[in-house]
Coordinates of C-alpha atoms in Angstrom, one line a residue:
X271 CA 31.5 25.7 9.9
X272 CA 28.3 26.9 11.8
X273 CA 27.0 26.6 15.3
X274 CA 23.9 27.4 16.5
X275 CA 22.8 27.6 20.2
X276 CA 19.5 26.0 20.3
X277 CA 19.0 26.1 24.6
X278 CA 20.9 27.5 27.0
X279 CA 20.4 29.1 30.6
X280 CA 20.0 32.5 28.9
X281 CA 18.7 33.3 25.8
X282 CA 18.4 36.1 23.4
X283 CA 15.1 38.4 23.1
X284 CA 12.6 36.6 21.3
X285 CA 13.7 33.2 22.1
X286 CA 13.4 30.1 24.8
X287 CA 15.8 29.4 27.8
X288 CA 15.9 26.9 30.4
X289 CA 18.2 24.8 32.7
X290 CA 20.2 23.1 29.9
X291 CA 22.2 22.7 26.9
X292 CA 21.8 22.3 23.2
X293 CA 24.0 22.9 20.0
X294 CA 23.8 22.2 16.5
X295 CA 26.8 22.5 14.3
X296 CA 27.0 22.2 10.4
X297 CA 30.6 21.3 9.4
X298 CA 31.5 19.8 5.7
X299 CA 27.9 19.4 4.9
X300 CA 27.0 17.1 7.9
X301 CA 24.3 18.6 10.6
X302 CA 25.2 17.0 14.2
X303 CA 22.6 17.7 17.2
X304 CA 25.0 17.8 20.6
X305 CA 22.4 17.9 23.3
X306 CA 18.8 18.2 23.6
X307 CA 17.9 20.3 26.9
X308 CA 15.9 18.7 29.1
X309 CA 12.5 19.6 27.3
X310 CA 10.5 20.2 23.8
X311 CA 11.7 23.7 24.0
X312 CA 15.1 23.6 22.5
X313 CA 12.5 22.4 19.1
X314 CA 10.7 25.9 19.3
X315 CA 14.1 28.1 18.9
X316 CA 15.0 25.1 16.2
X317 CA 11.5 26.6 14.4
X318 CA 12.7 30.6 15.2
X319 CA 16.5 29.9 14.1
X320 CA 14.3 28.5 10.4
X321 CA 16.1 25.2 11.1
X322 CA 15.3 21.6 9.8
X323 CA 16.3 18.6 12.0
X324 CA 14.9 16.2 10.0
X325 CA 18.5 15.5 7.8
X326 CA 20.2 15.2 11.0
X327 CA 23.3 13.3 10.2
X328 CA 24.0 12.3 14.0
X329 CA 23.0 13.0 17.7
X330 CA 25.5 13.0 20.5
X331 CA 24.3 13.3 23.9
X332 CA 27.2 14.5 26.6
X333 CA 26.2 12.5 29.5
X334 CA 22.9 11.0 30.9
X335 CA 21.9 14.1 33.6
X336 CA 18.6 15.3 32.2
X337 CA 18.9 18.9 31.4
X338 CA 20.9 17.0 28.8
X339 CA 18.8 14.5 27.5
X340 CA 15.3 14.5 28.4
X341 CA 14.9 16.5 25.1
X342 CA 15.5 13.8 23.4
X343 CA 12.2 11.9 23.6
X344 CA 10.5 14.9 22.3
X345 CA 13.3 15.1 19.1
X346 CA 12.7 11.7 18.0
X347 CA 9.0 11.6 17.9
X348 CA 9.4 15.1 15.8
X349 CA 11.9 13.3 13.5
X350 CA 11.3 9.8 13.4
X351 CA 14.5 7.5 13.8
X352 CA 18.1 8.6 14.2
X353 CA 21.3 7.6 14.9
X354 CA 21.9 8.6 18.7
X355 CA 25.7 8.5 20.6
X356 CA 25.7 8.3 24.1
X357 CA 28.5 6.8 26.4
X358 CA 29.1 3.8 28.0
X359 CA 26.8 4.5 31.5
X360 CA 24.3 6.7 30.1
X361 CA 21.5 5.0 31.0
X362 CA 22.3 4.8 34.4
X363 CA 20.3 5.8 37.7
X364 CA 21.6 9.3 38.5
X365 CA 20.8 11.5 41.5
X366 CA 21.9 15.0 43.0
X367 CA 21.4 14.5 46.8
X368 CA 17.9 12.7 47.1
X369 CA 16.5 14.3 43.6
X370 CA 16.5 12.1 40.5
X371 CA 18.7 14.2 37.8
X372 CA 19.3 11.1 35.4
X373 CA 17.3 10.7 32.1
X374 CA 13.6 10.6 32.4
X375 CA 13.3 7.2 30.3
X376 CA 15.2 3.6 30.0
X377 CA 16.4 2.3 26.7
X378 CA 13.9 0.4 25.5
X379 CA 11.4 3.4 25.7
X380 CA 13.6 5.3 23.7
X381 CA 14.3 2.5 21.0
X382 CA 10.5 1.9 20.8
X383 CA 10.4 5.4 19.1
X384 CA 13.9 5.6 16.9
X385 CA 16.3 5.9 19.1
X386 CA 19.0 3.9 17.5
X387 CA 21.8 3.8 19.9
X388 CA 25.8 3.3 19.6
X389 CA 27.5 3.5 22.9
X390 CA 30.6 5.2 22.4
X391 CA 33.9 3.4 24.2
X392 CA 36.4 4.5 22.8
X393 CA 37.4 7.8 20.7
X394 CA 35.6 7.8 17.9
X395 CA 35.5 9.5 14.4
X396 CA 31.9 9.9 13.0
X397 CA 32.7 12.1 10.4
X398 CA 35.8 13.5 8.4
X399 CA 37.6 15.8 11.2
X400 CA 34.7 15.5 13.6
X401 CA 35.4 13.1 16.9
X402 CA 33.4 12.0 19.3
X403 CA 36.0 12.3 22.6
X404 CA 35.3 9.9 25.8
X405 CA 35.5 10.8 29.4
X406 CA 38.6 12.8 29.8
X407 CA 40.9 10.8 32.2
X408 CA 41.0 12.6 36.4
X409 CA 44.5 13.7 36.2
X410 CA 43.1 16.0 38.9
X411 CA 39.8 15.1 40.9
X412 CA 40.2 18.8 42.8
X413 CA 38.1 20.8 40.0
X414 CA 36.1 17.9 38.8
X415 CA 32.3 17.7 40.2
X416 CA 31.1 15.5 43.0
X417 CA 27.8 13.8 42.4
X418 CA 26.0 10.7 43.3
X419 CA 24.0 7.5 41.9
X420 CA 22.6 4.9 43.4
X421 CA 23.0 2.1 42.9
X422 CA 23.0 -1.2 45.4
X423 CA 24.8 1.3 47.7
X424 CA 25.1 5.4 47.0
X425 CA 28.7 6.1 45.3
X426 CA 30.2 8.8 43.6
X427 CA 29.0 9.4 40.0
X428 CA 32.3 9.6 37.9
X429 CA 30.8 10.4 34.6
X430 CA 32.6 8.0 33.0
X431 CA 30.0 8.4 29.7
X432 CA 31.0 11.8 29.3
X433 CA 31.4 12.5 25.5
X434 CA 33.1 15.9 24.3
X435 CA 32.8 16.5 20.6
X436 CA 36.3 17.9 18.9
X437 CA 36.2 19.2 15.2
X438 CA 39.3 19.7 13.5
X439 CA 39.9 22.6 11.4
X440 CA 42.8 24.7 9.6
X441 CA 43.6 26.8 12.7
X442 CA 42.7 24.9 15.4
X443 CA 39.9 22.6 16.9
X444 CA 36.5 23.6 18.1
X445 CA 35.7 21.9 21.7
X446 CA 31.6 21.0 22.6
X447 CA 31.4 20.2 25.9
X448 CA 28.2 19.4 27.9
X449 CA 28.8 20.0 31.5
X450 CA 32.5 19.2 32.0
X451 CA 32.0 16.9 35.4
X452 CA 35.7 15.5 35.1
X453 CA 36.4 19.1 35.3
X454 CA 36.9 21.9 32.7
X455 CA 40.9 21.7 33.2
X456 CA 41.1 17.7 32.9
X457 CA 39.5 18.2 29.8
X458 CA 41.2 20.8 28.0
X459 CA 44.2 19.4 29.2
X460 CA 43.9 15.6 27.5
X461 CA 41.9 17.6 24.6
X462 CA 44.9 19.4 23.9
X463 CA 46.8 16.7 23.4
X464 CA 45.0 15.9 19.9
X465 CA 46.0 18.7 18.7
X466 CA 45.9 22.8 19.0
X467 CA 42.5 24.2 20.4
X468 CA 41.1 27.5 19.3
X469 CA 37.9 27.3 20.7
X470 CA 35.7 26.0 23.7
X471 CA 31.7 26.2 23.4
X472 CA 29.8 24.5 26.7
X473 CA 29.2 24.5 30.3
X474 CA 32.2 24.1 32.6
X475 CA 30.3 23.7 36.0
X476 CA 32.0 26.3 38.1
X477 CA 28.5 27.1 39.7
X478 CA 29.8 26.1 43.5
X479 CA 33.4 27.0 43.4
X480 CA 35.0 29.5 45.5
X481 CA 36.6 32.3 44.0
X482 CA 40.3 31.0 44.7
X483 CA 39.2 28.2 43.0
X484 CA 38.1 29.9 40.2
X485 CA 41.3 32.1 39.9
X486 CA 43.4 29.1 40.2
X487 CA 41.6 27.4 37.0
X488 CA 41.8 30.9 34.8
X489 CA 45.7 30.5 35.7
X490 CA 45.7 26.8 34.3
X491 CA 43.2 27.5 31.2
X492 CA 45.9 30.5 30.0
X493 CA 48.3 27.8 30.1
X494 CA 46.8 26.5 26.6
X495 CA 46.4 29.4 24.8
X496 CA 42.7 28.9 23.5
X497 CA 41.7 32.1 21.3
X498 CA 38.2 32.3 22.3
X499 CA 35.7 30.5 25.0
X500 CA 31.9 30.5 25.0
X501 CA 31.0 29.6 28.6
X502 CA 27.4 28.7 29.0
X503 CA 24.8 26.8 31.0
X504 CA 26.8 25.5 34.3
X505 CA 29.2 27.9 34.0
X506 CA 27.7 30.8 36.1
X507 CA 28.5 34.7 35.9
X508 CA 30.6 34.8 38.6
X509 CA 33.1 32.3 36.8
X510 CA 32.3 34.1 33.7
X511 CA 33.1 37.4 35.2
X512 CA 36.3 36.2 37.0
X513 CA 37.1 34.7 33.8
X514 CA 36.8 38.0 31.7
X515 CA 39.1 39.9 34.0
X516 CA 41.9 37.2 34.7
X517 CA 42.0 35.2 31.2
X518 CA 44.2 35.8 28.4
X519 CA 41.5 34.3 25.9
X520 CA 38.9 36.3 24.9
X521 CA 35.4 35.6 26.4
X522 CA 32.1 35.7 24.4
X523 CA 28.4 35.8 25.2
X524 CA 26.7 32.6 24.6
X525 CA 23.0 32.6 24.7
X526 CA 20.3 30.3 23.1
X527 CA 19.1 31.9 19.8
X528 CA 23.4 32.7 19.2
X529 CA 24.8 31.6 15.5
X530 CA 28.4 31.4 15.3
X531 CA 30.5 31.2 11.8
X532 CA 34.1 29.8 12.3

């Protein structure tokens, strides 16, 4: 299996970065595209890495915030039509205070150039050993994120269309997660319930917690005994660096231009 980090925050010398998130991993032949950053750059680091998207097997897109998805547009008019899975809600009208942080386009504009989309309800398995996971239930809504859409009225975003991708192997599953709004902890904790988890790769959105809060979640991750986590994106280096010093699981650089072998 293969991962390559196609945008991120940070990258390596020689490549893009921006505000946003994109993976593709290779596992038992089948190429699947998890994010698309929220421009065409995430495609200029595809052409550095010596990648080809166009035998894309699948797309899955975490949630519907834009640093997610607004690469998408620019994907499928590179690649023609594709089979894209996005959660139940994607679509929908999202903003962070009075700024508009949902997807820059409806579904029709989308469909008009290949989007072909299956909203995702319920766990699902696209491939052999690769799952596509739905929102991770709020077993605890005090390290989850606190966002807003509007609506008729202005309500708490949930992120109930938030998809996390879990691929089985020998030793352990590898965890893809986009921006972990239902909170990094809620996640790993119903993730790990499918079976043993030896890696995380994402964004955990720790960017505006307080450093108690932050040791309190390191104390809860070493409860699950993951070998090895990638923060990235959302996480932020103060997290990161908390992380480093108070984890038992070993911490690793992720930055856009990274290929990892498991």
């Amino acid at each position: 299996m293969k991962i390559w980090i196609l945008m991120n925050d940070k990258a390596k010398s020689g490549f893009y970065s921006e505000h946003g998130f994109s993976v593709l991993t290779e596992v038992n032949g089948k190429k699947i595209l998890f994010d698309t950053g929220q421009s065409d750059l995430f495609l200029k680091n595809v052409e550095k890495l010596d990648l080809n998207l166009l035998d894309l097997d699948a797309v899955v897109i975490s949630h519907g915030h834009y640093d997610h998805g607004n690469g998408l547009e620019f994907l499928l008019k590179k690649i023609g039509p594709k089979k894209i899975y996005v959660g139940d809600g994607f679509f929908n009208l999202r903003y962070s205070g009075e700024k508009y942080a949902g997807i820059k386009h409806n579904r029709i504009f989308y469909e008009r150039i290949g989007g072909n989309f299956e909203i995702v309800q319920n766990d699902l398995e696209i491939f052999k050993g690769v799952k596509i996971i739905t929102a991770a239930p709020l077993k605890t809504s005090k390290y989850s994120e606190k966002k807003f859409k509007i609506g008729s009225k202005k309500e708490q975003d949930l992120f109930d269309d938030e998809l996390y991708l879990f691929i089985e192997s020998s030793d352990g599953a590898i965890v893809l997660t986009g921006c972990s709004h239902r909170g990094i902890v809620n996640i790993i904790f119903h993730l790990s319930k499918k079976g043993k988890i030896k890696t995380v790769i994402g964004g955990f959105h720790l960017l505006n917690k307080t450093n108690e809060e932050l040791l309190q979640i390191s104390n809860l991750l070493n409860d699950f005994q993951i070998d090895v986590l990638y923060p990235c994106h959302c996480t932020g280096d103060i997290a990161i660096d908390i992380f480093k010093k108070n984890l038992k699981t070993k911490i690793c650089e992720c930055l856009a231009g990274s290929v990892f072998e498991f």
